[in-house]
């Protein structure tokens, strides 16, 4: 299976995104990684990544980032940045709702027309990191209602990107990274970040044109929307 030579990881300061950037560099890929805060660039730069500053909730940042990557074709791009939203039960405040939806949904809407053409140019793969918690079909409890709604919505954004750029040769999918021991997943989660990233990379390697618009688990299993 051909390994990707040029990879983009959006939201790589820590957690799953940071580990994906590390493993792709270890595999020998050219890696472009984005961070929100300049201070988080150093460890990625030390690995040999090209680091871009990007707050995914800032439209102006996407414009500047679009110019920076205008001549780069990505075999693989991973939209990983996300927030957990309010952890209390019941309806969110409007501010909590706005913050979560901006980071998890609006950002993906801004990402698609900037990154989609650069991945389509390489006939590559665009992966939106979603969550099992966004699956309406698999839902078995109502907690974290804002996060769940945001991940269900980002699956819809992914599908629109698949319909837009699929005909140009891109494969676009949503992916659940597993329940992972990060700041978001918590110390009691099932999976180490290394194993999550390994599974995500292997699943990406195995994607074909027929998978465009689908939803996968990190271990390659098919998820229901
Ligand atoms: N961990 C799990 O169990 C789990 C399960 C299902 C899905 N996921 C999804 O997996 C992805 C990564 O999660 P994680 O567990 O690695 O979480 P994490 O450790 O909390 O990392 C979140 C990442 O998103 C970035 N981010 C958040 N808001 C951003 C913004 N406005 N602009 C730019 N970057 C921003 C963070 O950057 P900063 O450092 O600047 O905040 C950080 O790099 C998320 O989409 C999450 O929803 C995680």
XYZ file of N, CA and C and ligand atoms in Angstrom:
723
model
N 0.847 -1.207 0.000
C 0.000 0.000 0.000
C 0.882 1.256 0.000
N 0.565 2.216 -0.878
C 1.408 3.403 -0.995
C 1.204 4.312 0.227
N 2.302 4.704 0.861
C 2.216 5.592 2.026
C 2.094 7.037 1.541
N 1.359 7.891 2.291
C 1.239 9.285 1.867
C 2.578 10.013 1.950
N 2.835 10.872 0.982
C 4.114 11.598 1.032
C 3.941 13.005 1.598
N 2.756 13.594 1.440
C 2.540 14.940 1.975
C 1.235 14.958 2.758
N 1.346 15.329 4.025
C 0.232 15.190 4.970
C -0.018 16.526 5.659
N -1.284 16.807 5.902
C -1.680 17.992 6.688
C -2.463 17.521 7.910
N -2.060 18.010 9.085
C -2.824 17.732 10.311
C -3.273 19.066 10.894
N -4.574 19.273 10.952
C -5.133 20.533 11.477
C -5.514 20.309 12.940
N -4.857 21.050 13.830
C -5.078 20.857 15.273
C -4.086 19.846 15.809
N -2.785 20.220 15.784
C -1.726 19.252 16.101
C -0.933 19.634 17.345
N -1.437 20.559 18.159
C -0.659 21.024 19.306
C -0.476 19.950 20.366
N -1.444 19.037 20.466
C -1.411 18.027 21.535
C -2.361 16.898 21.152
N -2.462 15.896 22.035
C -3.460 14.841 21.858
C -3.277 14.057 20.555
N -4.394 13.675 19.965
C -4.388 12.792 18.793
C -3.694 13.472 17.600
N -3.940 14.749 17.406
C -3.350 15.461 16.272
C -1.837 15.496 16.348
N -1.301 15.749 17.536
C 0.150 15.795 17.731
C 0.763 14.430 17.426
N 0.108 13.380 17.894
C 0.636 12.028 17.670
C 0.547 11.634 16.194
N -0.509 12.060 15.515
C -0.602 11.782 14.069
C 0.558 12.458 13.331
N 0.826 13.713 13.680
C 1.931 14.423 13.036
C 3.251 13.694 13.307
N 3.446 13.259 14.543
C 4.690 12.562 14.912
C 4.853 11.266 14.118
N 3.759 10.482 14.045
C 3.868 9.184 13.356
C 4.050 9.355 11.846
N 3.384 10.332 11.249
C 3.576 10.541 9.810
C 5.001 11.002 9.511
N 5.571 11.826 10.397
C 6.975 12.228 10.204
C 7.892 11.009 10.327
N 7.610 10.169 11.335
C 8.424 8.967 11.554
C 8.383 8.057 10.326
N 7.222 8.069 9.648
C 7.037 7.237 8.454
C 7.734 7.854 7.233
N 8.178 9.109 7.388
C 8.940 9.735 6.305
C 8.171 10.752 5.487
N 6.922 11.039 5.881
C 6.131 12.005 5.115
C 6.582 13.439 5.394
N 6.328 14.311 4.420
C 6.399 15.751 4.650
C 5.114 16.117 5.375
N 5.235 16.735 6.548
C 4.046 17.001 7.362
C 3.876 18.500 7.599
N 2.706 18.998 7.225
C 2.291 20.351 7.589
C 1.332 20.199 8.773
N 1.601 20.935 9.845
C 0.789 20.806 11.058
C 0.337 22.194 11.488
N -0.883 22.293 11.986
C -1.346 23.602 12.447
C -1.522 23.613 13.955
N -1.233 24.785 14.537
C -1.449 25.015 15.967
C -2.160 26.355 16.124
N -2.893 26.467 17.222
C -3.579 27.734 17.481
C -2.621 28.746 18.093
N -1.733 28.244 18.978
C -0.826 29.147 19.715
C 0.614 28.938 19.236
N 1.267 30.036 18.929
C 2.669 30.010 18.461
C 3.550 29.145 19.360
N 3.279 29.241 20.672
C 4.129 28.540 21.640
C 4.107 27.031 21.439
N 3.085 26.522 20.754
C 2.975 25.072 20.550
C 3.702 24.602 19.291
N 4.321 25.549 18.568
C 4.965 25.183 17.294
C 6.276 24.423 17.508
N 6.973 24.723 18.607
C 8.358 24.254 18.753
C 8.499 22.738 18.665
N 7.654 21.993 19.386
C 7.873 20.542 19.409
C 7.586 19.938 18.039
N 6.649 20.506 17.305
C 6.349 19.999 15.955
C 7.478 20.367 14.992
N 7.999 21.592 15.142
C 9.105 22.018 14.275
C 10.332 21.137 14.521
N 10.555 20.779 15.781
C 11.691 19.914 16.117
C 11.573 18.553 15.438
N 10.324 18.087 15.272
C 10.110 16.803 14.564
C 10.335 16.934 13.061
N 10.410 18.189 12.591
C 10.581 18.396 11.152
C 9.304 18.767 10.433
N 8.245 19.070 11.186
C 6.995 19.512 10.554
C 7.123 20.974 10.128
N 6.404 21.337 9.071
C 6.191 22.745 8.741
C 4.959 23.176 9.526
N 5.123 24.187 10.378
C 4.047 24.540 11.296
C 3.364 25.833 10.859
N 2.047 25.819 10.857
C 1.234 26.986 10.513
C 0.392 27.360 11.737
N 0.217 28.655 11.952
C -0.650 29.093 13.046
C -2.058 29.272 12.498
N -3.011 28.605 13.128
C -4.391 28.628 12.625
C -5.357 28.395 13.776
N -6.139 29.429 14.090
C -7.297 29.216 14.965
C -8.448 28.877 14.031
N -8.961 27.676 14.147
C -9.940 27.191 13.158
C -11.266 27.938 13.230
N -11.450 28.755 14.275
C -12.692 29.520 14.398
C -12.537 30.952 13.873
N -11.416 31.237 13.205
C -11.163 32.593 12.690
C -11.140 32.566 11.161
N -12.138 33.191 10.570
C -12.218 33.216 9.103
C -10.973 33.791 8.453
N -10.416 34.856 9.062
C -9.229 35.494 8.476
C -8.028 34.544 8.499
N -7.964 33.695 9.533
C -6.857 32.738 9.603
C -6.956 31.740 8.447
N -8.197 31.328 8.108
C -8.361 30.365 7.005
C -7.930 31.003 5.678
N -8.232 32.312 5.512
C -7.817 32.986 4.272
C -6.299 32.968 4.148
N -5.619 33.317 5.238
C -4.147 33.346 5.215
C -3.590 31.935 5.020
N -4.191 30.972 5.683
C -3.717 29.587 5.572
C -3.916 29.082 4.137
N -5.043 29.446 3.542
C -5.315 29.055 2.155
C -4.217 29.542 1.218
N -3.749 30.766 1.452
C -2.663 31.306 0.610
C -1.368 30.524 0.859
N -1.129 30.185 2.126
C 0.127 29.481 2.468
C 0.192 28.087 1.837
N -0.968 27.455 1.633
C -0.941 26.072 1.104
C -1.396 26.004 -0.359
N -1.503 27.164 -0.995
C -2.094 27.220 -2.350
C -1.355 26.362 -3.371
N -0.059 26.119 -3.142
C 0.706 25.352 -4.140
C 1.030 23.943 -3.648
N 0.401 23.530 -2.550
C 0.743 22.213 -1.977
C -0.404 21.233 -2.226
N -0.071 20.048 -2.730
C -1.066 18.989 -2.903
C -0.886 17.987 -1.761
N -1.967 17.727 -1.048
C -1.886 16.818 0.101
C -2.456 15.446 -0.247
N -1.674 14.396 -0.011
C -2.189 13.020 -0.153
C -3.202 12.726 0.940
N -2.917 13.277 2.121
C -3.793 13.077 3.280
C -3.920 14.399 4.034
N -5.154 14.785 4.360
C -5.382 15.925 5.256
C -6.355 15.474 6.339
N -6.021 15.809 7.576
C -6.843 15.376 8.709
C -7.309 16.607 9.472
N -8.617 16.811 9.489
C -9.199 17.919 10.249
C -9.525 17.379 11.645
N -8.616 17.635 12.579
C -8.675 17.003 13.903
C -9.131 17.951 15.009
N -8.919 19.264 14.845
C -9.198 20.217 15.933
C -10.645 20.088 16.397
N -10.829 20.095 17.700
C -12.188 20.019 18.234
C -12.207 20.318 19.716
N -13.377 20.631 20.217
C -13.565 20.888 21.656
C -14.683 19.983 22.177
N -14.649 19.770 23.511
C -15.627 18.840 24.090
C -16.955 19.510 24.405
N -16.957 20.846 24.498
C -18.208 21.527 24.841
C -18.535 21.369 26.310
N -19.698 21.904 26.725
C -20.056 21.865 28.150
C -20.283 20.438 28.635
N -19.815 20.168 29.838
C -19.922 18.807 30.371
C -21.128 18.637 31.281
N -21.863 19.735 31.516
C -23.066 19.635 32.345
C -24.218 19.031 31.536
N -25.195 18.459 32.240
C -26.385 17.939 31.564
C -27.315 19.092 31.218
N -28.263 18.825 30.347
C -29.260 19.835 30.010
C -28.779 20.771 28.935
N -29.611 21.755 28.579
C -29.253 22.637 27.466
C -28.053 23.510 27.788
N -27.241 23.785 26.777
C -26.088 24.673 26.986
C -26.549 26.114 27.063
N -25.695 26.980 27.616
C -25.929 28.417 27.444
C -25.681 28.725 25.970
N -26.155 29.868 25.536
C -25.933 30.242 24.137
C -24.438 30.375 23.846
N -23.689 30.892 24.827
C -22.238 31.035 24.629
C -21.574 29.663 24.493
N -22.005 28.704 25.313
C -21.433 27.353 25.221
C -21.769 26.720 23.867
N -23.025 26.901 23.459
C -23.457 26.366 22.168
C -22.622 26.971 21.040
N -22.499 28.300 21.057
C -21.747 28.995 19.996
C -20.302 28.522 19.944
N -19.656 28.442 21.107
C -18.239 28.057 21.137
C -18.046 26.650 20.577
N -18.929 25.743 20.963
C -18.776 24.353 20.529
C -19.053 24.221 19.031
N -20.122 24.850 18.586
C -20.490 24.737 17.169
C -19.474 25.447 16.265
N -18.943 26.559 16.729
C -17.920 27.254 15.925
C -16.704 26.363 15.731
N -16.244 25.776 16.840
C -15.010 24.976 16.770
C -15.236 23.649 16.032
N -16.366 23.017 16.259
C -16.545 21.658 15.742
C -17.272 21.610 14.403
N -18.061 22.628 14.073
C -18.876 22.563 12.851
C -18.498 23.686 11.876
N -18.581 24.922 12.338
C -18.309 26.051 11.450
C -16.889 25.951 10.899
N -15.948 25.580 11.769
C -14.555 25.460 11.324
C -14.431 24.465 10.175
N -15.154 23.365 10.246
C -15.076 22.369 9.160
C -15.683 22.924 7.877
N -16.714 23.762 8.021
C -17.299 24.404 6.834
C -16.295 25.363 6.180
N -15.503 26.043 7.021
C -14.478 26.944 6.486
C -13.315 26.154 5.888
N -13.014 25.026 6.512
C -11.886 24.200 6.061
C -12.130 23.619 4.672
N -13.347 23.175 4.418
C -13.611 22.394 3.202
C -13.180 23.108 1.908
N -13.586 24.359 1.665
C -13.176 24.990 0.403
C -11.702 25.405 0.348
N -11.043 25.445 1.521
C -9.614 25.785 1.546
C -8.773 24.522 1.309
N -9.116 23.462 2.013
C -8.295 22.246 1.977
C -8.768 21.280 0.883
N -10.083 21.226 0.655
C -10.632 20.281 -0.324
C -9.911 20.325 -1.675
N -9.756 21.493 -2.284
C -9.099 21.545 -3.601
C -7.644 21.064 -3.574
N -6.957 21.291 -2.438
C -5.545 20.878 -2.342
C -5.424 19.364 -2.193
N -6.459 18.731 -1.639
C -6.458 17.264 -1.523
C -6.962 16.652 -2.835
N -7.982 17.276 -3.424
C -8.505 16.776 -4.705
C -7.408 16.802 -5.764
N -6.541 17.839 -5.712
C -5.461 17.958 -6.704
C -4.516 16.764 -6.655
N -4.398 16.153 -5.474
C -3.522 14.987 -5.317
C -4.303 13.680 -5.417
N -5.618 13.779 -5.696
C -6.503 12.593 -5.609
C -6.296 11.913 -4.257
N -6.284 12.752 -3.209
C -5.948 12.283 -1.871
C -7.163 12.028 -0.998
N -6.907 11.999 0.303
C -7.924 11.621 1.288
C -8.068 12.730 2.338
N -9.285 13.164 2.554
C -9.579 14.169 3.579
C -10.386 13.498 4.687
N -9.833 13.532 5.888
C -10.449 12.846 7.023
C -10.900 13.870 8.055
N -12.160 13.851 8.388
C -12.707 14.728 9.424
C -12.839 13.890 10.694
N -12.096 14.283 11.738
C -12.201 13.532 12.992
C -13.518 13.903 13.661
N -14.387 12.919 13.718
C -15.716 13.076 14.294
C -15.737 12.335 15.624
N -16.815 11.668 15.921
C -16.906 10.875 17.145
C -18.080 9.914 17.045
N -17.902 8.782 17.702
C -19.038 7.860 17.838
C -20.209 8.596 18.493
N -19.875 9.595 19.355
C -20.940 10.335 20.046
C -21.778 11.154 19.072
N -21.310 11.331 17.837
C -22.096 12.010 16.818
C -22.983 11.076 16.032
N -22.862 9.786 16.285
C -23.717 8.829 15.568
C -25.107 8.811 16.204
N -26.106 9.169 15.438
C -27.487 9.114 15.947
C -27.919 7.655 16.025
N -27.508 6.861 15.045
C -27.900 5.436 15.009
C -27.336 4.669 16.207
N -26.122 5.024 16.644
C -25.465 4.258 17.718
C -25.714 4.857 19.097
N -26.525 5.904 19.178
C -26.653 6.638 20.446
C -27.339 5.798 21.514
N -26.700 5.770 22.704
C -27.289 4.992 23.793
C -27.395 5.783 25.089
N -26.965 7.065 25.067
C -27.272 7.919 26.216
C -27.254 9.382 25.778
N -27.970 10.244 26.548
C -28.159 11.627 26.079
C -27.192 12.638 26.674
N -26.133 12.174 27.357
C -25.216 13.136 27.987
C -24.370 13.857 26.934
N -23.796 14.980 27.302
C -22.962 15.794 26.388
C -23.731 16.131 25.110
N -24.941 16.623 25.297
C -25.843 16.830 24.160
C -25.268 17.809 23.130
N -24.525 18.818 23.573
C -23.994 19.808 22.629
C -22.891 19.190 21.772
N -21.987 18.464 22.437
C -20.902 17.792 21.701
C -21.491 16.796 20.702
N -22.476 16.012 21.147
C -23.082 15.014 20.246
C -23.681 15.697 19.019
N -24.410 16.800 19.278
C -25.042 17.515 18.155
C -23.976 18.065 17.210
N -22.858 18.542 17.792
C -21.813 19.130 16.937
C -21.151 18.067 16.063
N -20.975 16.872 16.609
C -20.311 15.826 15.820
C -21.282 15.213 14.800
N -22.583 15.170 15.130
C -23.564 14.757 14.110
C -23.551 15.772 12.971
N -23.455 17.061 13.323
C -23.457 18.114 12.300
C -22.181 18.089 11.461
N -21.048 17.794 12.084
C -19.808 17.794 11.283
C -19.802 16.598 10.326
N -20.516 15.545 10.684
C -20.653 14.434 9.727
C -21.385 14.910 8.477
N -22.368 15.783 8.668
C -23.095 16.355 7.531
C -22.164 17.229 6.683
N -21.314 17.998 7.346
C -20.346 18.838 6.618
C -19.393 17.954 5.812
N -18.939 16.869 6.438
C -18.050 15.923 5.733
C -18.734 15.394 4.476
N -20.022 15.045 4.603
C -20.739 14.473 3.448
C -20.804 15.487 2.303
N -21.046 16.745 2.636
C -21.079 17.773 1.587
C -19.714 17.919 0.911
N -18.644 17.830 1.706
C -17.295 17.886 1.113
C -17.076 16.685 0.204
N -17.574 15.521 0.630
C -17.423 14.306 -0.192
C -18.161 14.465 -1.520
N -19.342 15.074 -1.472
C -20.118 15.272 -2.705
C -19.478 16.337 -3.595
N -18.854 17.334 -2.969
C -18.224 18.414 -3.742
C -16.932 17.955 -4.400
N -16.058 17.318 -3.612
C -14.710 17.025 -4.111
C -14.514 15.570 -4.528
N -15.463 14.696 -4.166
C -15.377 13.296 -4.611
C -15.281 13.185 -6.126
N -16.138 13.906 -6.877
C -16.053 13.821 -8.343
C -14.724 14.311 -8.909
N -13.961 15.072 -8.082
C -12.632 15.529 -8.538
C -11.529 14.547 -8.126
N -11.935 13.420 -7.552
C -10.942 12.381 -7.256
C -10.532 12.275 -5.805
N -11.160 13.067 -4.932
C -10.809 13.007 -3.509
C -11.713 11.990 -2.790
N -11.173 11.367 -1.766
C -11.982 10.528 -0.876
C -12.103 11.278 0.449
N -13.331 11.509 0.894
C -13.551 12.233 2.146
C -14.361 11.358 3.100
N -13.881 11.197 4.306
C -14.589 10.370 5.289
C -14.593 11.057 6.662
N -15.534 10.626 7.505
C -15.499 10.974 8.932
C -14.880 9.799 9.673
N -14.186 10.102 10.794
C -13.576 9.000 11.542
C -13.683 9.206 13.050
N -14.076 8.119 13.743
C -14.059 8.087 15.212
C -12.677 7.588 15.633
N -11.952 8.365 16.476
C -10.583 7.960 16.826
C -10.506 6.927 17.946
N -11.664 6.428 18.412
C -11.698 5.620 19.634
C -11.873 6.532 20.832
N -12.030 5.907 22.002
C -12.070 6.690 23.243
C -10.633 6.725 23.746
N -10.008 7.895 23.669
C -8.552 8.005 23.756
C -8.130 8.814 24.979
N -7.036 8.375 25.627
C -6.528 9.063 26.818
C -5.797 10.349 26.428
N -6.605 11.411 26.289
C -6.087 12.761 26.019
C -6.757 13.690 27.026
N -6.468 15.002 26.900
C -7.149 15.965 27.783
C -8.660 15.823 27.598
N -9.095 15.594 26.357
C -10.530 15.472 26.116
C -11.084 14.124 26.571
N -10.398 13.042 26.246
C -10.910 11.700 26.549
C -10.795 11.334 28.022
N -9.809 11.918 28.727
C -9.628 11.646 30.153
C -8.741 10.435 30.388
N -8.273 10.325 31.643
C -7.311 9.279 32.002
C -7.931 7.892 31.982
N -9.254 7.802 32.095
C -9.903 6.485 32.163
C -10.304 5.933 30.806
N -9.897 6.596 29.735
C -10.315 6.155 28.389
C -9.645 4.835 28.015
N -10.210 4.189 26.984
C -9.762 2.852 26.569
C -8.371 2.810 25.949
N -8.071 3.820 25.147
C -6.966 3.698 24.187
C -5.848 4.683 24.447
N -4.623 4.219 24.238
C -3.472 5.106 24.217
C -3.485 5.894 22.908
N -2.977 7.125 22.976
C -2.981 7.991 21.796
C -2.148 7.382 20.652
N -1.103 6.632 21.011
C -0.253 5.997 19.988
C -1.067 4.978 19.182
N -1.858 4.176 19.879
C -2.642 3.137 19.193
C -3.783 3.738 18.390
N -4.383 4.823 18.909
C -5.429 5.506 18.139
C -4.848 6.024 16.821
N -3.721 6.713 16.904
C -3.123 7.296 15.691
C -2.671 6.209 14.720
N -2.125 5.108 15.256
C -1.722 3.993 14.377
C -2.932 3.456 13.617
N -4.043 3.274 14.349
C -5.261 2.755 13.721
C -5.819 3.721 12.685
N -5.808 4.993 13.014
C -6.310 6.010 12.068
C -5.473 5.965 10.784
N -4.146 5.901 10.929
C -3.268 5.891 9.741
C -3.499 4.650 8.897
N -3.643 3.507 9.565
C -3.860 2.258 8.819
C -5.200 2.305 8.083
N -6.206 2.829 8.757
C -7.532 2.922 8.129
C -7.477 3.878 6.939
N -6.766 4.995 7.095
C -6.625 5.943 5.969
C -5.908 5.263 4.807
N -4.851 4.524 5.099
C -4.097 3.837 4.026
C -5.022 2.938 3.205
N -5.999 2.332 3.886
C -6.865 1.358 3.209
C -8.076 1.961 2.507
N -8.252 3.290 2.584
C -9.446 3.890 1.972
C -9.383 3.835 0.447
N -10.557 3.595 -0.161
C -10.637 3.624 -1.624
C -11.758 4.574 -2.044
N -11.857 4.795 -3.348
C -12.879 5.712 -3.870
C -14.281 5.333 -3.396
N -14.543 4.031 -3.240
C -15.870 3.554 -2.824
C -16.228 4.020 -1.410
N -15.225 4.433 -0.642
C -15.468 4.837 0.752
C -15.860 6.302 0.880
N -15.869 7.028 -0.234
C -16.157 8.464 -0.168
C -17.504 8.717 0.516
N -17.492 9.598 1.535
C -18.727 9.963 2.235
C -19.099 9.036 3.385
N -18.231 8.078 3.705
C -18.562 7.106 4.768
C -17.959 7.523 6.117
N -18.327 6.778 7.132
C -17.950 7.064 8.522
C -17.268 5.809 9.070
N -16.016 5.947 9.539
C -15.233 4.795 9.988
C -14.817 4.922 11.448
N -14.643 3.762 12.079
C -13.968 3.698 13.365
C -12.454 3.699 13.093
N -11.661 4.043 14.108
C -10.199 4.088 13.929
C -9.626 2.731 13.552
N -10.353 1.647 13.910
C -9.842 0.301 13.612
C -10.304 -0.226 12.259
N -10.922 0.660 11.471
C -11.337 0.269 10.119
C -12.788 -0.172 10.030
N -13.430 -0.363 11.176
C -14.851 -0.757 11.166
C -15.731 0.364 10.625
N -16.852 -0.022 10.026
C -17.774 0.985 9.483
C -18.704 1.451 10.602
N -18.880 2.771 10.716
C -19.777 3.352 11.725
C -21.083 3.744 11.045
N -22.162 3.732 11.820
C -23.446 4.223 11.302
C -23.594 5.706 11.649
N -24.168 6.485 10.733
C -24.379 7.922 10.976
C -25.481 8.143 12.010
N -10.146 11.740 23.015
C -11.235 11.059 22.696
O -11.619 10.084 23.374
C -12.023 11.446 21.464
C -13.122 10.652 21.129
C -13.861 10.973 19.991
C -13.479 12.043 19.213
N -12.416 12.812 19.558
C -12.061 13.922 18.689
O -10.696 13.838 18.358
C -10.181 15.159 18.094
C -8.909 15.364 18.903
O -9.260 15.222 20.263
P -8.178 14.991 21.433
O -8.717 13.928 22.270
O -6.806 14.907 20.888
O -8.387 16.359 22.232
P -7.396 17.405 22.909
O -6.213 16.731 23.475
O -8.286 18.236 23.770
O -6.872 18.264 21.646
C -7.768 19.079 20.943
C -6.982 19.720 19.808
O -7.879 20.596 19.077
C -7.271 21.882 19.012
N -8.249 22.962 18.943
C -9.372 23.145 19.670
N -9.965 24.301 19.336
C -9.190 24.867 18.369
C -9.244 26.066 17.650
N -10.233 26.956 17.815
N -8.303 26.319 16.717
C -7.288 25.433 16.521
N -7.153 24.288 17.197
C -8.090 24.015 18.121
C -6.476 21.986 20.309
O -5.558 23.060 20.213
P -5.160 23.921 21.549
O -4.043 23.170 22.185
O -4.761 25.245 20.997
O -6.378 24.005 22.427
C -5.841 20.597 20.313
O -4.761 20.523 19.407
C -11.314 16.132 18.431
O -11.987 16.502 17.240
C -12.229 15.289 19.310
O -13.576 15.740 19.273
C -11.673 12.536 20.672
